[in-house]
Short mmCIF file of C-alpha atoms in Angstrom, two decimals:
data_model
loop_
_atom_site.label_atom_id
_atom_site.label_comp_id
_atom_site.label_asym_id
_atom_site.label_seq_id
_atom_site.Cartn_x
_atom_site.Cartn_y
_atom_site.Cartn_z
CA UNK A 1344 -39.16 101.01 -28.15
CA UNK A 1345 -38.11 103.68 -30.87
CA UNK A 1346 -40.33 103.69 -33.63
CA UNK A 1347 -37.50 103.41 -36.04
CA UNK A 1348 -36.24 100.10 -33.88
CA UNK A 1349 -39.82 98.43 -34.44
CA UNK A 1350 -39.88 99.34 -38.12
CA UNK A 1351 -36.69 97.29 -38.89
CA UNK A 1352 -38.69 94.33 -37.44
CA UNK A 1353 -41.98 95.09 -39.32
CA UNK A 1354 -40.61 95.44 -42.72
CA UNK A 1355 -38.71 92.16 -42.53
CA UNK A 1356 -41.79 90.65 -41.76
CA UNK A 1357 -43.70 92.49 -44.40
CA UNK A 1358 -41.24 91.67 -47.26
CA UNK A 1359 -40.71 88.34 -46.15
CA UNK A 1360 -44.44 87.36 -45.89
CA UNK A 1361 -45.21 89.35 -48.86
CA UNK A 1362 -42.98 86.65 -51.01
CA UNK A 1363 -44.19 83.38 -48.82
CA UNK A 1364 -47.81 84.86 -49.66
CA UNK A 1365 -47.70 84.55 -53.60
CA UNK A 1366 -45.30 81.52 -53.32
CA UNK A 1367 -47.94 79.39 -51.09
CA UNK A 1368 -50.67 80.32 -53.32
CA UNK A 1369 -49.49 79.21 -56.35
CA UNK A 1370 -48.07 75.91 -54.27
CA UNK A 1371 -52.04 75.75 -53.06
CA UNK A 1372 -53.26 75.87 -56.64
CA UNK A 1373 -50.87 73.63 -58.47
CA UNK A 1374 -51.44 70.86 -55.39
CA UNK A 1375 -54.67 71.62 -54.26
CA UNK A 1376 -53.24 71.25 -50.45
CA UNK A 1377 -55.99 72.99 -47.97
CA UNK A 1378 -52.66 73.84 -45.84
CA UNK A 1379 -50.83 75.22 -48.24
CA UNK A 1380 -54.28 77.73 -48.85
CA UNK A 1381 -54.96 78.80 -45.39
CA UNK A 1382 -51.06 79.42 -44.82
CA UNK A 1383 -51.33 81.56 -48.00
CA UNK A 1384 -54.31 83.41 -46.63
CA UNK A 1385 -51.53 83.41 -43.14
CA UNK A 1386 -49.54 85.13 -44.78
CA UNK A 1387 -51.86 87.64 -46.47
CA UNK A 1388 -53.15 88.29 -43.05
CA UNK A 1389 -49.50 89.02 -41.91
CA UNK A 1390 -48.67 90.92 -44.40
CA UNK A 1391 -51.52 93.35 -44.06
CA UNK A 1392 -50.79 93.52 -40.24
CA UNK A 1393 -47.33 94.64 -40.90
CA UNK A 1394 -48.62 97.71 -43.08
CA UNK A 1395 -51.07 98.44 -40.30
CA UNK A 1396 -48.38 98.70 -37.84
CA UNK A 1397 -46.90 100.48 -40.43
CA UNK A 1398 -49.35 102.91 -40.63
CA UNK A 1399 -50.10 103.13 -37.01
CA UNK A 1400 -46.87 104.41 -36.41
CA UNK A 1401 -46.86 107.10 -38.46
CA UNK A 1402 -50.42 108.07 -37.39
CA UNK A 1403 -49.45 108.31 -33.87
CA UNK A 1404 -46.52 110.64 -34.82
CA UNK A 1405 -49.23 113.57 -35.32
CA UNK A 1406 -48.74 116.43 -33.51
CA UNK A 1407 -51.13 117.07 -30.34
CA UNK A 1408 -53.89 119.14 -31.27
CA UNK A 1409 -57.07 120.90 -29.75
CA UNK A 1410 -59.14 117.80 -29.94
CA UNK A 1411 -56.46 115.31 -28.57
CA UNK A 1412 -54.42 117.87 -26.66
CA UNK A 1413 -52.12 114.26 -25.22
CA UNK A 1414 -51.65 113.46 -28.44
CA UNK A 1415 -52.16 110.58 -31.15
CA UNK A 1416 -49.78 107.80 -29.38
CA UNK A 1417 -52.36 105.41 -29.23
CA UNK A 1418 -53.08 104.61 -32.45
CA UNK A 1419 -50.37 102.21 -32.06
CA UNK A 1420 -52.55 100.46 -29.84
CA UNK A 1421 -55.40 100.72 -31.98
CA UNK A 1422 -53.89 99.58 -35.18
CA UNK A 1423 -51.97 96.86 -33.16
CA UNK A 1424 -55.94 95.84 -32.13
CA UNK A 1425 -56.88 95.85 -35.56
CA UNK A 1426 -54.05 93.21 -36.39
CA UNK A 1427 -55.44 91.13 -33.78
CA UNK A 1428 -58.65 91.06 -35.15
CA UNK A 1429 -57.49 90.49 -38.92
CA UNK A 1430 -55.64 87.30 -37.70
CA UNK A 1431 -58.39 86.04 -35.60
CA UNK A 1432 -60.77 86.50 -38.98
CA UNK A 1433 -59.07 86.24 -41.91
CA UNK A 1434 -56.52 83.80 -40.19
CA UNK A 1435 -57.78 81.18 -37.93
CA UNK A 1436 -61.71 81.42 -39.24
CA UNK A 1437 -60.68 80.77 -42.92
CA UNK A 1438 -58.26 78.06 -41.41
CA UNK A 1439 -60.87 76.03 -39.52
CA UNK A 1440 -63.43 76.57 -42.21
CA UNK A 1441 -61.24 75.09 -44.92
CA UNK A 1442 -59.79 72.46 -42.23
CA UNK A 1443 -63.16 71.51 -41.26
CA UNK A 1444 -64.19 70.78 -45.29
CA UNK A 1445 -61.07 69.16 -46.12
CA UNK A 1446 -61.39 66.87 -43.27
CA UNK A 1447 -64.86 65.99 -44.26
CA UNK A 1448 -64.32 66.21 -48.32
CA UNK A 1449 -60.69 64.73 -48.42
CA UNK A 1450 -59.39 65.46 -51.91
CA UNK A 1451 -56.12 63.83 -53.64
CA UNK A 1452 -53.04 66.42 -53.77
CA UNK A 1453 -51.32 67.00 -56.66
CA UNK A 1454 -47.52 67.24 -57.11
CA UNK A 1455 -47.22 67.44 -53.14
CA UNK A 1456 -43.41 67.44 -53.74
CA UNK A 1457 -43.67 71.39 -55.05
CA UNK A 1458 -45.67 71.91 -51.63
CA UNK A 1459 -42.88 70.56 -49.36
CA UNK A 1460 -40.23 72.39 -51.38
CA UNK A 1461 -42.40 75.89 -50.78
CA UNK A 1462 -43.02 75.46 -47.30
CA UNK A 1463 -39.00 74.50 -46.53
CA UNK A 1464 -38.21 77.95 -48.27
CA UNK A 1465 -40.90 79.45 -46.46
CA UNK A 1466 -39.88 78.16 -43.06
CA UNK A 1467 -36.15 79.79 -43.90
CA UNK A 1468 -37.63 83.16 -44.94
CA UNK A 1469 -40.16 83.40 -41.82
CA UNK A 1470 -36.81 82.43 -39.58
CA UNK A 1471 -34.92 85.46 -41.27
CA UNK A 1472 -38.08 87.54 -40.13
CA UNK A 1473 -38.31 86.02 -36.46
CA UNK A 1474 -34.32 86.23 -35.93
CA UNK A 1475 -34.86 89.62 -36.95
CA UNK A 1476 -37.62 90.54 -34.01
CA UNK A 1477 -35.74 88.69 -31.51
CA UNK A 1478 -32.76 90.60 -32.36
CA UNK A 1479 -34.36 93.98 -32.16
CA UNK A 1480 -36.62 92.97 -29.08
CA UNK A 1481 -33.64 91.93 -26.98
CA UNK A 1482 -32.44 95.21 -25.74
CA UNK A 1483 -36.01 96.12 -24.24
CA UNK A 1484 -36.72 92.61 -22.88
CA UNK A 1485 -33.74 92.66 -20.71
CA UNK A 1486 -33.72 90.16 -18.18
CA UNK A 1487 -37.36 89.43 -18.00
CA UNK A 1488 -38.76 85.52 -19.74
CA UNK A 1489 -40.10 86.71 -23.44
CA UNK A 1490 -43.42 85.62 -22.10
CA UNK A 1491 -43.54 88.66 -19.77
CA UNK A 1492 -42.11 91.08 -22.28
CA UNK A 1493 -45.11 89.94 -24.33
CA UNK A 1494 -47.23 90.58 -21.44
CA UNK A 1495 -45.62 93.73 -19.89
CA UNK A 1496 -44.12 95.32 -23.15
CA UNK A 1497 -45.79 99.27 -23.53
CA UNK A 1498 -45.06 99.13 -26.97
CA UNK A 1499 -47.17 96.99 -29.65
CA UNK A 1500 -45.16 96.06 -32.39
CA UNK A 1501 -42.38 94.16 -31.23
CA UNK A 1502 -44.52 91.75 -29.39
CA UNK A 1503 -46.79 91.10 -31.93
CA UNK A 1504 -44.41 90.64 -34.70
CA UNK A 1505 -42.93 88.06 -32.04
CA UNK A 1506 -46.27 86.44 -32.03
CA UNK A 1507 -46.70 86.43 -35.46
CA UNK A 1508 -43.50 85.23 -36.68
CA UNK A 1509 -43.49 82.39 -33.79
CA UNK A 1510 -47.35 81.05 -35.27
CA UNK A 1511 -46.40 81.44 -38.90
CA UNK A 1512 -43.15 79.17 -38.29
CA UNK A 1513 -45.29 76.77 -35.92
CA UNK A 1514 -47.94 76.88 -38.53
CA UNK A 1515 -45.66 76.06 -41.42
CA UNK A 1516 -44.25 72.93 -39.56
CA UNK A 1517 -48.17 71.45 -39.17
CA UNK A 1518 -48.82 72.39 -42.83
CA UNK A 1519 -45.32 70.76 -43.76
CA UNK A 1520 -46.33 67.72 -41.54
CA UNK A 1521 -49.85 67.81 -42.79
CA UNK A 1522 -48.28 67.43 -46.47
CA UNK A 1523 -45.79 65.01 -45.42
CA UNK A 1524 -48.39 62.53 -43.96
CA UNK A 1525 -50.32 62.77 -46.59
CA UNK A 1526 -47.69 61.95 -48.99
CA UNK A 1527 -46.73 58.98 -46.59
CA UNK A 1528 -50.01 57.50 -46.22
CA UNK A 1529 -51.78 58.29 -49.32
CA UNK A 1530 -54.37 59.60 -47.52
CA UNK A 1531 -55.44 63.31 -47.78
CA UNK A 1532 -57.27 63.84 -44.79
CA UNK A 1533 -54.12 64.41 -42.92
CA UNK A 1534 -53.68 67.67 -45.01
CA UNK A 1535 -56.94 68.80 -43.36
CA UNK A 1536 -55.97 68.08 -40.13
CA UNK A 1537 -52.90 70.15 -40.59
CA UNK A 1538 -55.02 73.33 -41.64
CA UNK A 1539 -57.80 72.59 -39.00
CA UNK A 1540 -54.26 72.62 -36.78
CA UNK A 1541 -53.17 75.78 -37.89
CA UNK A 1542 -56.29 77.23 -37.36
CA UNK A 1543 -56.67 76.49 -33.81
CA UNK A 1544 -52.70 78.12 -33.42
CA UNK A 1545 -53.73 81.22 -34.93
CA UNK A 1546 -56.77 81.73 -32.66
CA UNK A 1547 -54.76 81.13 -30.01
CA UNK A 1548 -52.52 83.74 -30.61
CA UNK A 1549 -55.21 86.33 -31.96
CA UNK A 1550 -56.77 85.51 -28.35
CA UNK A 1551 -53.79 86.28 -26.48
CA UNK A 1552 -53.08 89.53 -28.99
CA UNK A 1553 -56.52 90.85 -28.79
CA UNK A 1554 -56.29 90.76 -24.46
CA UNK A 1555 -53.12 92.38 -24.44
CA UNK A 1556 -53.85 95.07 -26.59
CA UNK A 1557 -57.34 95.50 -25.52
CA UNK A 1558 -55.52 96.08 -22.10
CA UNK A 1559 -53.25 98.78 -23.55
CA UNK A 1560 -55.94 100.53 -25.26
CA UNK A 1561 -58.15 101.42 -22.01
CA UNK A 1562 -54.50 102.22 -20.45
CA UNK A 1563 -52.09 100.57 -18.78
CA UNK A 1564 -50.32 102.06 -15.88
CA UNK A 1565 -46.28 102.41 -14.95
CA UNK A 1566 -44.39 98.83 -14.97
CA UNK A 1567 -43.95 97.73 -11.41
CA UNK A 1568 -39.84 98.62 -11.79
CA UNK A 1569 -40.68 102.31 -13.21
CA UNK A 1570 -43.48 102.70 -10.47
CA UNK A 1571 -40.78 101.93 -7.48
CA UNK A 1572 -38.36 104.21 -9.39
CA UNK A 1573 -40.72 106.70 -9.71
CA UNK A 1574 -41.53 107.06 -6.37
CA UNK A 1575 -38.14 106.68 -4.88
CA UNK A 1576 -37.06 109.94 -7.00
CA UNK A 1577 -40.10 111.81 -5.91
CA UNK A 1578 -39.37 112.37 -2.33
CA UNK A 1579 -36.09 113.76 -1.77
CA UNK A 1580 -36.66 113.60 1.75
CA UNK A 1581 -36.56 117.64 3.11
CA UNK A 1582 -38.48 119.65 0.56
CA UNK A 1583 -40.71 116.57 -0.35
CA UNK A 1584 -41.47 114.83 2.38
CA UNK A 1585 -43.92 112.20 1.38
CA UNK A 1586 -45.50 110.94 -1.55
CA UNK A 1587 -49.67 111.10 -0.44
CA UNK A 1588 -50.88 109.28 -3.86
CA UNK A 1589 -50.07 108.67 -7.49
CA UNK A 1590 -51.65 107.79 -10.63
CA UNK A 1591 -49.83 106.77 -13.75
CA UNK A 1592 -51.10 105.92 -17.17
CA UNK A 1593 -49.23 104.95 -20.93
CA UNK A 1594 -50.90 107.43 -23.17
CA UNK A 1595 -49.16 106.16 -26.09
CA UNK A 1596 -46.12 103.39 -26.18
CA UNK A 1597 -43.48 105.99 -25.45
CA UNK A 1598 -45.24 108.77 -23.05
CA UNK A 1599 -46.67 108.11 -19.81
CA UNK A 1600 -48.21 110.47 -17.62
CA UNK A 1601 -47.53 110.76 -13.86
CA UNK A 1602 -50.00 112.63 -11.97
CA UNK A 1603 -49.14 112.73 -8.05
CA UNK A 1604 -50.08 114.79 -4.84
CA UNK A 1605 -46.96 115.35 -2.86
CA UNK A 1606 -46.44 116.48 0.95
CA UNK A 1607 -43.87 119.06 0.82
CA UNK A 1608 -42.13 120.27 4.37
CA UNK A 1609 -43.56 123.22 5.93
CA UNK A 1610 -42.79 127.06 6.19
CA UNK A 1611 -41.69 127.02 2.66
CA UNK A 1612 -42.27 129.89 -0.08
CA UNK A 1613 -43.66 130.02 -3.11
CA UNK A 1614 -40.43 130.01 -4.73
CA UNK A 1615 -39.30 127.16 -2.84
CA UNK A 1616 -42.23 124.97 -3.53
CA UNK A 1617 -41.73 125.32 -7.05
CA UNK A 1618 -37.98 124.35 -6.96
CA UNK A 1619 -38.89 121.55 -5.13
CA UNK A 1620 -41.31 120.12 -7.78
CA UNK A 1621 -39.41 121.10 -10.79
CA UNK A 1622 -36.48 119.34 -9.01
CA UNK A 1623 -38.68 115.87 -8.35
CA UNK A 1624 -39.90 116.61 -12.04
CA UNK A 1625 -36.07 116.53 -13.18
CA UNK A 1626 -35.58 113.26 -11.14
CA UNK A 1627 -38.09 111.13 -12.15
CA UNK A 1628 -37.47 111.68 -16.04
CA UNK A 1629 -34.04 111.05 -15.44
CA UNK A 1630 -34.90 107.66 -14.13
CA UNK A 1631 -38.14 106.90 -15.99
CA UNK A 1632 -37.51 108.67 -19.70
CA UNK A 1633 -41.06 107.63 -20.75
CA UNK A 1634 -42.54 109.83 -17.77
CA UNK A 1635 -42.63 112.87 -20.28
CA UNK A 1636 -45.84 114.62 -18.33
CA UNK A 1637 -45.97 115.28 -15.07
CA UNK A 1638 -48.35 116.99 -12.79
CA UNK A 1639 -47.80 117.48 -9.41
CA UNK A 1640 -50.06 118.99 -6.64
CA UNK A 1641 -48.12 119.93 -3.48
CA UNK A 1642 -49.85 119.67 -0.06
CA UNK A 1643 -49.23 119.25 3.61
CA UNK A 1644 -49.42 115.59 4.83
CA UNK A 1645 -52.27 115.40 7.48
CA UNK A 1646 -52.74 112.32 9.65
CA UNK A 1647 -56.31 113.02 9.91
#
């Protein structure tokens, strides 16, 4: 994923949970709805995620230096951590805290009408920002479910915009049918049930966010499709012979390195040998464009 390609997603989210933010909040204070509160403080957490992808992003453009000599690429992984952890906290603890007190200390809403016109608006806003993501995301998730481009995706943002986008419009329907029943039945507890409901989704998803990424972060190696294709353009099959072993490793969303040990055929010069590897060099960036660094270490293959 291009940085620029991710941004488009993140500011739609950012702008469009920026306005559901202040618009829940004053629903929460002129009903006193506990949903309509923790999907205010959903969509503050949201909206600070999508300026810490922001920001990520344009730390790990940095230039290598002497200190991090492969660069700053994985502050996208970092920051994208970071977001997990602000949803899991600010989120789904708030959430269950406030679901948990409502449930136990139902109180009467007031004007629940202004809450169910809020959270219809919302719901249209956060579909803008999720059409948006899926729209962007389709080019790199190819044929695969969107479950494994979650899973298997190198870069951050894209999935957990997904993620986000996909809880906050699950999480508005429970805090629209929290509302609702309440209104129906004239009894508020259902309103804490809702919240105590979006709660739960939003650790879920933090959960899920916080493995992934925590995966990423201690590095994550070629995709099994790049790791065949990598190979296959290695050995050319007369100057490179054999591929002995290879290690491969994302060192930030959009540069992986390729480190290998390669059997080359025998009698050959020095010149040769190094026409050989800049040639497998040439081939496997050709096939694998995220395979920016490669080292290989030439060597005779030995049975024994």
């Amino acid at each position: 994923m291009s940085a620029g390609g991710g941004r488009k997603a993140i500011v739609a989210a950012l702008v469009a949970n920026a306005g559901i933010a202040v618009a829940k909040f004053i629903g929460a204070f002129i009903t006193g709805s506990a949903s309509m509160m923790a999907e205010g403080v959903h969509s503050v957490a949201d909206t600070s995620n999508q300026g810490l992808l922001l920001f990520g992003q344009r730390a790990a453009a940095k230039d290598a230096d002497e200190l991090h000599q492969f660069g700053y690429g994985r502050n996208r992984y970092f920051y994208s951590f970071v977001v997990a952890l602000v949803l899991f906290t600010l989120g789904s603890v708030f959430a269950i805290y406030e679901g948990i007190h409502k449930v136990q200390h139902p109180e009467e809403l007031n004007q629940p009408i202004v809450a169910v016109v809020i959270l219809v608006i919302a719901i249209g806003l956060e579909t803008y920002s999720f059409l948006t993501a899926v729209r962007e995301s389709r080019p790199l998730k190819g044929t695969a479910s969107w479950w494994q481009f979650i899973r298997n995706s190198r870069s951050p943002e894209l999935p957990v915009v997904l993620l986000e986008d996909t809880g906050a419009l699950v999480g508005l329907v429970l805090a629209l049918g929290g509302v609702g029943l309440t209104m129906v039945t004239d009894d508020p507890i259902f309103d804490g049930i809702g919240t105590l409901c979006i709660g739960v989704l939003l650790g879920v998803i933090a959960i899920v966010l916080i493995i992934e990424m925590k995966s990423l972060l201690i590095g994550e190696g070629a995709t099994p499709d790049q790791g065949r294709a990598i190979r296959e353009n290695l050995v050319d099959g007369t100057k490179i012979t054999s591929l002995i072993h290879i290690r491969t490793q994302y060192i930030g969303p959009e540069e992986m390195l390729v480190a290998a040990k390669v059997a080359l055929a025998p009698n050959m010069n020095i010149a040769e040998v190094a026409e050989a590897i800049d040639a497998a060099e040439t081939r496997v960036r050709a096939a694998v464009p995220t395979a920016r660094l490669i080292y290989l270490e030439p060597d005779l293959y030995r049975t024994t």
